[in-house]
Coordinates of C-alpha atoms and ligand atoms in Angstrom, one line a residue:
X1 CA -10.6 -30.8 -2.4
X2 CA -6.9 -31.2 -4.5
X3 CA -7.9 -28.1 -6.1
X4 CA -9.1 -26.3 -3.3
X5 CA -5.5 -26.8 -1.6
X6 CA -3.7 -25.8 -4.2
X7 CA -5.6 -22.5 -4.2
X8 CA -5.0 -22.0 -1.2
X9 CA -1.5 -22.7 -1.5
X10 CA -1.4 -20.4 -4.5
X11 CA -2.5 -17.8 -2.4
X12 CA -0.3 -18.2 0.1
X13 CA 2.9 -18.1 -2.3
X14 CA 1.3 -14.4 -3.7
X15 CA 1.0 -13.5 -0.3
X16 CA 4.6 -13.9 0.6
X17 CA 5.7 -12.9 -2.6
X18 CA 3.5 -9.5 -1.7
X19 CA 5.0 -9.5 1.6
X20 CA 8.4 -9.6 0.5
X21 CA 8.0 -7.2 -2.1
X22 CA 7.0 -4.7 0.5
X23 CA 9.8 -2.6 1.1
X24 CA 11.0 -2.0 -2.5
X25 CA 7.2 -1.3 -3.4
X26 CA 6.3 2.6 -3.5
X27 CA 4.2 3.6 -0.9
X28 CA 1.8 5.1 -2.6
X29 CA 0.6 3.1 -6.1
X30 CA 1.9 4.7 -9.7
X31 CA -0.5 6.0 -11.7
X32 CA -0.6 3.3 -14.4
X33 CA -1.2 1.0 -11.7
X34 CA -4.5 2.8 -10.6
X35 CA -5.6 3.1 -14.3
X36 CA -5.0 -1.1 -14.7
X37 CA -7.7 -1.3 -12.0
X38 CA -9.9 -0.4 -14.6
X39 CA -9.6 -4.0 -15.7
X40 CA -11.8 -4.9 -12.9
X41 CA -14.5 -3.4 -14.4
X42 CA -16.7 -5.7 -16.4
X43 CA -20.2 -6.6 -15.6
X44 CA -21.1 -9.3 -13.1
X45 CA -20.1 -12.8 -15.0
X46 CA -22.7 -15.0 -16.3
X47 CA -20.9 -18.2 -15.2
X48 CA -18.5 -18.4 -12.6
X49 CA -14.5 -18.5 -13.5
X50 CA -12.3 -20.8 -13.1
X51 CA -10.7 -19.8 -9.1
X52 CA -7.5 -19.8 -9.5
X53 CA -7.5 -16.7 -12.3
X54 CA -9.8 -15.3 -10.1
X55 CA -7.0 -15.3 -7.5
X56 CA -4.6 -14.6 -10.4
X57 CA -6.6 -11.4 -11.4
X58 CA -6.7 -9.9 -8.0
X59 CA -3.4 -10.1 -7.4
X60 CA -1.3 -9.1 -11.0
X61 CA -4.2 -6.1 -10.9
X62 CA -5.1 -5.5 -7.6
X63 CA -1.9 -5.5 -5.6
X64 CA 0.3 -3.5 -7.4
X65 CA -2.2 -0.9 -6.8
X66 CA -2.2 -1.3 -2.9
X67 CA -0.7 1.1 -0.5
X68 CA 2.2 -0.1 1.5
X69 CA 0.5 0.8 4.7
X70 CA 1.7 -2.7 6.1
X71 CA 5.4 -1.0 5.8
X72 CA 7.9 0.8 7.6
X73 CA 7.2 4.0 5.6
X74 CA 3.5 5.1 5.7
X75 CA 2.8 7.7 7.9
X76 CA -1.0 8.2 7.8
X77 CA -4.0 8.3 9.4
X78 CA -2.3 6.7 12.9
X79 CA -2.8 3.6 11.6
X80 CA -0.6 0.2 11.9
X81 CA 1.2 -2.7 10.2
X82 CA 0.2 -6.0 11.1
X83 CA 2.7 -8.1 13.7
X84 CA 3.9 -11.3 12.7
X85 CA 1.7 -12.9 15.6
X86 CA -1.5 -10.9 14.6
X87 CA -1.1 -11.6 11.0
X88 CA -0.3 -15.7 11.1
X89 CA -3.3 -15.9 14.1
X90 CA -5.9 -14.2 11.5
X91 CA -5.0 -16.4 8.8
X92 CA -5.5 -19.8 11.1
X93 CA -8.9 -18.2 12.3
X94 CA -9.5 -17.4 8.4
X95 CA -9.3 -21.8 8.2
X96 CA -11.8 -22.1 11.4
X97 CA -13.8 -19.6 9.8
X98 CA -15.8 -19.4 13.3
X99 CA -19.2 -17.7 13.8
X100 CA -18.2 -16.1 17.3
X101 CA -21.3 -15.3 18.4
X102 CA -21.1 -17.5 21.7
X103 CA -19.6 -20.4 23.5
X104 CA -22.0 -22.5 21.5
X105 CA -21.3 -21.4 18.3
X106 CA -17.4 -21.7 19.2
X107 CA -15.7 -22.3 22.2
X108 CA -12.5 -21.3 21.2
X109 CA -13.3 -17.9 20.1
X110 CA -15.5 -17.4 23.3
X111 CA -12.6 -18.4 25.6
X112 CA -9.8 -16.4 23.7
X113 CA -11.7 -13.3 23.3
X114 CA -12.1 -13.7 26.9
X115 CA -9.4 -13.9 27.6
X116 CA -8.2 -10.6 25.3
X117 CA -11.0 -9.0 27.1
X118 CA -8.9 -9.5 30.3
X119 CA -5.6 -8.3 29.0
X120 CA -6.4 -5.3 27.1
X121 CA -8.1 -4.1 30.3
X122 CA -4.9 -5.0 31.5
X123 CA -2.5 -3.2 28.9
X124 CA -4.6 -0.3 29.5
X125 CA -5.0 -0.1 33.6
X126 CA -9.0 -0.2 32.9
X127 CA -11.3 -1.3 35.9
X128 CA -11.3 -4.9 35.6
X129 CA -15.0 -5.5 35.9
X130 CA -15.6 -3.6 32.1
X131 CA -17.2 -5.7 29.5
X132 CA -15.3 -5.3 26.3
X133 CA -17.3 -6.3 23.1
X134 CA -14.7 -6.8 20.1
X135 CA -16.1 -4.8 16.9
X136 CA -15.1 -4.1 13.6
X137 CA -14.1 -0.4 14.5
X138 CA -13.5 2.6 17.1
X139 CA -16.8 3.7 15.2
X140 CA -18.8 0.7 15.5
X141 CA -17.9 0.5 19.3
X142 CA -18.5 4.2 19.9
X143 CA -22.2 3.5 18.7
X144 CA -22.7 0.9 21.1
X145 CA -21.0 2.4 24.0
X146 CA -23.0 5.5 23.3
X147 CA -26.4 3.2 23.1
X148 CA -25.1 2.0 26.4
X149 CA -24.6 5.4 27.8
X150 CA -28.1 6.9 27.0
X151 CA -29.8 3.9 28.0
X152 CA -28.3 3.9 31.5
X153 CA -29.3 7.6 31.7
X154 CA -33.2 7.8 31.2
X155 CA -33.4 4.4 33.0
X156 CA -32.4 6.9 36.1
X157 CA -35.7 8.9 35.2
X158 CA -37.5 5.7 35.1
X159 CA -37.3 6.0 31.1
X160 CA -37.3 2.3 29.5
X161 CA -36.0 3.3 27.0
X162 CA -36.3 -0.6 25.0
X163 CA -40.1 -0.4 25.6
X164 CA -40.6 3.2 24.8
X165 CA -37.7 4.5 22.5
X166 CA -37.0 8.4 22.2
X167 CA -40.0 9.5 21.4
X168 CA -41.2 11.8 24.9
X169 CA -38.2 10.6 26.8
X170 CA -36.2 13.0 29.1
X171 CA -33.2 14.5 27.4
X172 CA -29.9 13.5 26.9
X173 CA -27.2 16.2 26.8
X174 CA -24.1 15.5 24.7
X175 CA -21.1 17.6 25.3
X176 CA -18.3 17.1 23.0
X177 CA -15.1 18.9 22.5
X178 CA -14.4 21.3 19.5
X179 CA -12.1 19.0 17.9
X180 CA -14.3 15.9 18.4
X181 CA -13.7 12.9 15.7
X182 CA -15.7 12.9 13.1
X183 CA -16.8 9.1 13.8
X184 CA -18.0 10.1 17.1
X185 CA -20.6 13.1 15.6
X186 CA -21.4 10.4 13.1
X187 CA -22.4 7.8 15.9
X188 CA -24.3 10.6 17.7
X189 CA -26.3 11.3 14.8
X190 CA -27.6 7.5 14.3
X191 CA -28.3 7.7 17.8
X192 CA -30.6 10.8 16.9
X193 CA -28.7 13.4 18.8
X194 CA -28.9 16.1 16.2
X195 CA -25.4 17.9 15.5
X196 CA -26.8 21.0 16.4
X197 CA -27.8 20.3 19.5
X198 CA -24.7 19.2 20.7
X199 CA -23.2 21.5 23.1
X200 CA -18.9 22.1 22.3
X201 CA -16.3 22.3 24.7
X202 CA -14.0 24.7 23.4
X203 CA -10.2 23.8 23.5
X204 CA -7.1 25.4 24.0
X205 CA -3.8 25.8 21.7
X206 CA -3.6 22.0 22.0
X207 CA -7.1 20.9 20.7
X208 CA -7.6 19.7 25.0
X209 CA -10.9 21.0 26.3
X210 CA -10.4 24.1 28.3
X211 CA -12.1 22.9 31.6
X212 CA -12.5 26.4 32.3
X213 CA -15.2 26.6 29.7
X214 CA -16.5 23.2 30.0
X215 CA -20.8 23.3 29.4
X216 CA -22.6 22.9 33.1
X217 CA -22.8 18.7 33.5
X218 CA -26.0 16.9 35.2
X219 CA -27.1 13.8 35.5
X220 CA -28.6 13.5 32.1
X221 CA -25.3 14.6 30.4
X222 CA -22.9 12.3 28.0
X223 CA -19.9 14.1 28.3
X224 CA -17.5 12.7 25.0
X225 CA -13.9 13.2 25.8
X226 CA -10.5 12.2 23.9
X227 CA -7.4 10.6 24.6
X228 CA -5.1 11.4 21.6
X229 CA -6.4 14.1 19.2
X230 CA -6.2 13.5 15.9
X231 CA -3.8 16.4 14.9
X232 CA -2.0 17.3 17.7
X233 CA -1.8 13.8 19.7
X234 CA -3.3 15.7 22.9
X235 CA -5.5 14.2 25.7
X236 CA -8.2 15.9 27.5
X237 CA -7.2 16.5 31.1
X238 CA -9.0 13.8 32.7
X239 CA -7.7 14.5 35.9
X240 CA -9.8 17.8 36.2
X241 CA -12.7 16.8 34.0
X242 CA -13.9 13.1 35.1
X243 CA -14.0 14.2 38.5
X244 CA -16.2 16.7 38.0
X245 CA -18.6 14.7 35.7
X246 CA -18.8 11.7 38.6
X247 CA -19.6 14.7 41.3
X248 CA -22.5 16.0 38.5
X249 CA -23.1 11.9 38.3
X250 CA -22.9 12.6 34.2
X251 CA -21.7 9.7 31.9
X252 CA -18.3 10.3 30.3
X253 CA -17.8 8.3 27.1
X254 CA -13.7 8.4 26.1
X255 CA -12.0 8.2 22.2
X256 CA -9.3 6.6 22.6
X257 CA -9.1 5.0 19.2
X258 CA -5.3 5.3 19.2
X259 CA -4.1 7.1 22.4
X260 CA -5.4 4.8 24.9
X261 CA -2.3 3.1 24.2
X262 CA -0.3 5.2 26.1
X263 CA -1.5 3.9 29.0
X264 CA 0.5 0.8 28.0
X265 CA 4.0 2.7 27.6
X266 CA 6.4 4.6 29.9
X267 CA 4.6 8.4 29.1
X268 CA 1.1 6.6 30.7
X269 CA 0.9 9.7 32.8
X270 CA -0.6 11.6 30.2
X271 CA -3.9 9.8 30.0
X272 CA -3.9 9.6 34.3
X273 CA -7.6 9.7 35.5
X274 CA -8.7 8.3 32.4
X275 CA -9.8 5.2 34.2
X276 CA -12.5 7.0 35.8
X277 CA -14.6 7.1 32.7
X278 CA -17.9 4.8 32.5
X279 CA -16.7 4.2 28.5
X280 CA -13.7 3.8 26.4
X281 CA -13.5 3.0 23.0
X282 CA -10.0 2.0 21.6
X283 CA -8.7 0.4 18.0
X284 CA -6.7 -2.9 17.7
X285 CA -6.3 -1.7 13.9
X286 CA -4.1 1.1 14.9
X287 CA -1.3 1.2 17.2
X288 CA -1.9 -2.0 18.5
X289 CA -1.2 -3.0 14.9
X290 CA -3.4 -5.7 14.6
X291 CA -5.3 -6.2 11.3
X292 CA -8.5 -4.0 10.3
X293 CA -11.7 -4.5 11.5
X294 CA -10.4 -4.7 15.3
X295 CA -11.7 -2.3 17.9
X296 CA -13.2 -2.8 21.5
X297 CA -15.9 -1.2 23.4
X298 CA -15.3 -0.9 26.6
X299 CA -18.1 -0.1 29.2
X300 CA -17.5 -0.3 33.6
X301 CA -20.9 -1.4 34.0
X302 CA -20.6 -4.0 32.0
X303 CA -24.5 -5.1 32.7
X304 CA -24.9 -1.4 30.6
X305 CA -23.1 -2.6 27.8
X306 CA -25.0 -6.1 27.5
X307 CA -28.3 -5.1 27.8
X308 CA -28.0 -2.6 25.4
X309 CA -26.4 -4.8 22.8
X310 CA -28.6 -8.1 23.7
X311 CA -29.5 -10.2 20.7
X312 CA -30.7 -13.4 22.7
X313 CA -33.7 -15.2 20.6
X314 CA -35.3 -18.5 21.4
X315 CA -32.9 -20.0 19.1
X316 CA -29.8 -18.2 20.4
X317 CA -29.3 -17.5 23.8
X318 CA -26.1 -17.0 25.7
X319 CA -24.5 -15.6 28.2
X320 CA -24.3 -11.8 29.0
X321 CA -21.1 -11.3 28.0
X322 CA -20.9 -13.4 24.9
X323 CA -19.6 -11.3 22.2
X324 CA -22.7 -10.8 20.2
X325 CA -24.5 -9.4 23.5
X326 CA -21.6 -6.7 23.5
X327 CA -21.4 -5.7 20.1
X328 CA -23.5 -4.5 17.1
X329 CA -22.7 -7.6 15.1
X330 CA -24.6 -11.0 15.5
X331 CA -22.7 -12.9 13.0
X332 CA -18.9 -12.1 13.7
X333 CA -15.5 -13.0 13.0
X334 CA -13.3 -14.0 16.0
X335 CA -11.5 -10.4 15.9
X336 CA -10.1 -10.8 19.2
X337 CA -8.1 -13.4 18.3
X338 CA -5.7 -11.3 16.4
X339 CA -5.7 -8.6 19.3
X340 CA -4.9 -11.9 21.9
X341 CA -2.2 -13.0 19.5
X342 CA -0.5 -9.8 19.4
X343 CA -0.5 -9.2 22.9
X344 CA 0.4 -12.6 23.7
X345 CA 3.3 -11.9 21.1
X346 CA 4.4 -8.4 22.8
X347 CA 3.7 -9.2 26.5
X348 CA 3.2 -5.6 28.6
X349 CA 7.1 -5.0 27.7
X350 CA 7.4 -5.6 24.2
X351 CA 3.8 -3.1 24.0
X352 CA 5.8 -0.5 26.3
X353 CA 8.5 -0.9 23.9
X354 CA 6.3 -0.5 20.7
X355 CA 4.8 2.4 21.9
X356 CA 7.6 4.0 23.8
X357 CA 9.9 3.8 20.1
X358 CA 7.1 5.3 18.4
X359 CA 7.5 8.6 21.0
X360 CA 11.0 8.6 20.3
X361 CA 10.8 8.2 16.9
X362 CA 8.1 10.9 16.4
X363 CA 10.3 13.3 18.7
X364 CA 13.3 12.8 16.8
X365 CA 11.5 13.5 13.6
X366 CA 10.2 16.8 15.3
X367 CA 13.6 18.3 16.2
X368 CA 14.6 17.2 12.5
X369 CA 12.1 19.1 10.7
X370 CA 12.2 22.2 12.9
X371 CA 16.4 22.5 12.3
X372 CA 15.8 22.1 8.4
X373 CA 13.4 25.4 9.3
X374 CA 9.8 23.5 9.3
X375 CA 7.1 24.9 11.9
X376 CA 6.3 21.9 14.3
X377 CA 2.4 23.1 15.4
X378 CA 2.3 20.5 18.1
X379 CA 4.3 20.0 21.3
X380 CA 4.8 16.1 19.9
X381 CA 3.6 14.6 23.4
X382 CA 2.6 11.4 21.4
X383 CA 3.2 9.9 18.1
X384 CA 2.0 13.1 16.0
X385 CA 3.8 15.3 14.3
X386 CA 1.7 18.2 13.0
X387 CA 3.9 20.5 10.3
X388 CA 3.8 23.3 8.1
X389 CA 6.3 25.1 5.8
X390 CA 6.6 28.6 5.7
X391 CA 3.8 29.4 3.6
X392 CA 0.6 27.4 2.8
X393 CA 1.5 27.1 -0.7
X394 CA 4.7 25.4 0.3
X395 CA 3.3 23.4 2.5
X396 CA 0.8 22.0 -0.5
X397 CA 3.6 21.4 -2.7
X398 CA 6.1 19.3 -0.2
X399 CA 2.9 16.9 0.8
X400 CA 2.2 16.4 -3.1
X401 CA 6.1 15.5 -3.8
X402 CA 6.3 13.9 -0.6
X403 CA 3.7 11.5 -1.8
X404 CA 4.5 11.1 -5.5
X405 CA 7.7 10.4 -4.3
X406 CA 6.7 6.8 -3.6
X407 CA 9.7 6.5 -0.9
X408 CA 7.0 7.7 2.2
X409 CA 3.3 8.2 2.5
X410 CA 1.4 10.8 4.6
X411 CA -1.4 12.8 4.6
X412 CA -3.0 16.5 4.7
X413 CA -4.9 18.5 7.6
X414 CA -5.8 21.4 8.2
X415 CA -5.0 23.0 11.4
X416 CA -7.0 26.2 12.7
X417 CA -8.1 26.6 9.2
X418 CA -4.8 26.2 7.0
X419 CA -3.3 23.9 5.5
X420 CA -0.6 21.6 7.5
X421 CA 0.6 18.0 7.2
X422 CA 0.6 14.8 10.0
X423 CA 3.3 12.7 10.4
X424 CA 2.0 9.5 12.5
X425 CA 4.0 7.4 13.5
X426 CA 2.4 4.2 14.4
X427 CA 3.9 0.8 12.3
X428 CA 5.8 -1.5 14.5
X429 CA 7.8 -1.9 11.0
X430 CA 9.3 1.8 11.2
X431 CA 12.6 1.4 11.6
X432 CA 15.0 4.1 13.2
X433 CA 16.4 4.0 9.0
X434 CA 12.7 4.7 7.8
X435 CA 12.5 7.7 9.7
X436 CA 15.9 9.0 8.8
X437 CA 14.7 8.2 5.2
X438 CA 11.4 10.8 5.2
X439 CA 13.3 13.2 7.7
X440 CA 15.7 13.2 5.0
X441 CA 13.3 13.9 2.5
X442 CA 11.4 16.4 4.0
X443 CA 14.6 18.5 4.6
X444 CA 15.6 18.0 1.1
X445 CA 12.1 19.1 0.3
X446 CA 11.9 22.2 2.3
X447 CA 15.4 23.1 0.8
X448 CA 14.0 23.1 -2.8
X449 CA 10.5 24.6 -2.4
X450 CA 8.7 21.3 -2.8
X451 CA 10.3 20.4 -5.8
Ligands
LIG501 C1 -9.4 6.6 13.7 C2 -10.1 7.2 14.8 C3 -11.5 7.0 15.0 C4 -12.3 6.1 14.2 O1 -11.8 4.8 14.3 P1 -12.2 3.7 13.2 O2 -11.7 2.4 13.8 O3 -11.6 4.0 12.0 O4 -13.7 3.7 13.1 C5 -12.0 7.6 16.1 N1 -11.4 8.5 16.9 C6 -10.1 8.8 16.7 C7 -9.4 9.8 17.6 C8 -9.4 8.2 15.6 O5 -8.1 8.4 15.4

């Protein structure tokens, strides 16, 4: 037990040593850090090690060679820090180390998460009758909304689909847009909708679907929307579309695995109608900056949601909405008590006020760039900023000394078919100095060739 504390303790005092070493780390690992890992490398011991050079081993090796995406200076893949709030609440849960299937397994978790539930379909002005299952990702909750989705559909044909499965059952038609997620195809294709049968919505300049040319919708239709594409921060216009999806009584399924959060700040506006949707799927692990392994599934009918994802057995039953009746997981961590903690912490203001510096901050960055002669290939209506340099070649070689630099961290796209780079900004740690610091750069970059 004495030594059990102390290990704990130990990692507690290399955690805060970690933490405060944060913003004189590079943001990217050195090389000879990366090559140390190698050290890790040794076949699976015969008898166990002593705990505490465990622990010792994983951190002189392993975080050294960690990216400082829990920093003010990484700028990729739209994804967070961790708030104070959401950070301390995971490590208490860590202690309780609850299995948060159900109120029986642990009260606590059932009633936070319930709570959470409440106010994220609060933060996000979602119809308050939704069920929200907690899972470890905007691709894990995709699936299940998804499941939900075609489920709901053939049972209008009289399809029982838990009885029967796929196999003769009336078709589903997916429409997705032409800049779809790649996590949403992927959940389609576990579900057995084929990639090539999916019928594209083309888009315009934006990467929003062109109503115009939106595929015919039925009533056997999924129709996959976005709210935030992943280049150009765009939403689909959900005004025009959902409508006409209720009218055709289709299903409409919404990504909003970052850019649902708008609906929390002052530019809400541009996800308006969104709310008329029968499915949302939205990240904790990204702008909400909470820590990985976050997400919710969000379904109107929330009966939809729970049948499909029921896992009652005569040794575990529970209510509808307990969480493992809304998500794929049976076993779970309480991963809405991090997303509770942080919106506890930030109230609907100090969200507005996250979200609403990250716009500026991305905006600001925009008008840098394009003065120091960068093209800005996005109109920067969220927190993207999508760039290129005059030619593609330059562009290459600012994003490689960008990121060797150490001082920022962001990655590579390509945007109708060339190369470009995607500033996100997304950390509730990025100060106003951080983004002087990479516009800074960048400029310097551009003024030099990338060298
Ligand atoms: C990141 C992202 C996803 C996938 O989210 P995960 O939580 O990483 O599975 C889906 N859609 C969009 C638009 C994203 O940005």
């Amino acid at each position: 037990m004495d030594n059990e504390r102390q290990l704990l303790e130990d990692a507690d005092r290399r955690a805060l040593a970690y933490f405060d070493g944060i913003p004189g780390r590079r943001v990217f690992p050195a090389p000879e850090a990366i090559a140390a890992l190698a050290a890790f490398d040794s076949p699976l011991p015969e008898t166990g090690r002593d705990p505490a050079e465990v622990l010792r081993q994983l951190d002189e090796l392993g975080s050294p060679a960690t990216t400082a995406s829990n920093g003010g200076r990484y700028f990729g893949f739209v994804i967070g820090a961790t708030l104070p709030a959401a950070a301390a609440a995971e490590r208490l849960a860590l202690a309780w180390d609850q299995c948060a299937s159900s109120f029986d397994n642990s009260p606590a978790a059932d009633r936070i998460e319930k709570v959470a539930a409440r106010w994220v379909l609060e933060s996000l002005g979602l119809p308050a009758q939704s069920a929200v299952g907690f899972g470890t990702s905007a691709t894990a909750c995709t699936l299940a909304c998804l499941s939900a989705a075609r489920r709901a559909l053939l049972a209008r044909k009289g399809w029982d689909f838990d009885s029967d499965g796929l196999m003769g059952a009336p078709e589903v038609r997916v429409v997705v847009s032409a800049s779809v997620h790649i996590t949403v195809k992927k959940a389609l294709r576990i579900l057995g909708f084929g990639t090539r049968r999916l019928l594209v919505a083309p888009t315009d300049a934006h990467g929003r679907i062109d109503p115009a040319r939106l595929p015919p919708l039925d009533d056997m239709t999924l129709l996959c929307l976005q709210a935030g594409e992943v280049n150009t921060g765009e939403f689909d216009l959900f005004a025009e579309l959902i409508p006409r999806a209720r009218a055709a009584n289709a299903w409409v399924h919404v990504d909003g695995a970052f850019g649902l959060w708008v609906r929390a700040s002052s530019q809400a506006h541009l996800a308006t109608g969104i709310e008329q949707a029968d499915s949302w799927t939205c990240d904790g692990h990204k702008w909400l900056n909470t820590p990985y392994d976050g997400a919710m599934a969000i379904c109107r009918d929330a009966d939809a949601l729970a049948t499909a994802m029921n896992s009652d057995a005569a040794y575990a039953s529970a209510s509808r909405d307990a969480q493992k009746n809304l998500t794929l997981e049976f076993s779970r961590r309480a991963r809405g008590v991090p997303i509770w903690a942080a919106l506890a912490s930030l109230g609907r203001d100090g969200l507005a006020a996250m979200i609403d510096r990250h716009l500026d901050q991305a905006g600001y960055l925009a008008e840098r760039l394009r003065e120091a002669g960068y093209q800005v290939l996005n109109r920067v209506v969220l927190n993207q900023v999508l760039v290129r340099a005059d030619s593609d070649e330059e562009t290459v070689a600012i994003r490689n000394a960008a990121q060797a630099s150490g001082e920022v961290w962001f990655g590579p796209t390509l945007w109708q078919g060339r190369p470009a780079f995607r500033l996100s900004v997304s950390s509730w740690r990025t100060s106003d100095a951080d983004i002087q610091q990479l516009a800074d750069l960048l400029v310097r970059l551009k003024a030099s060739g990338g060298r």
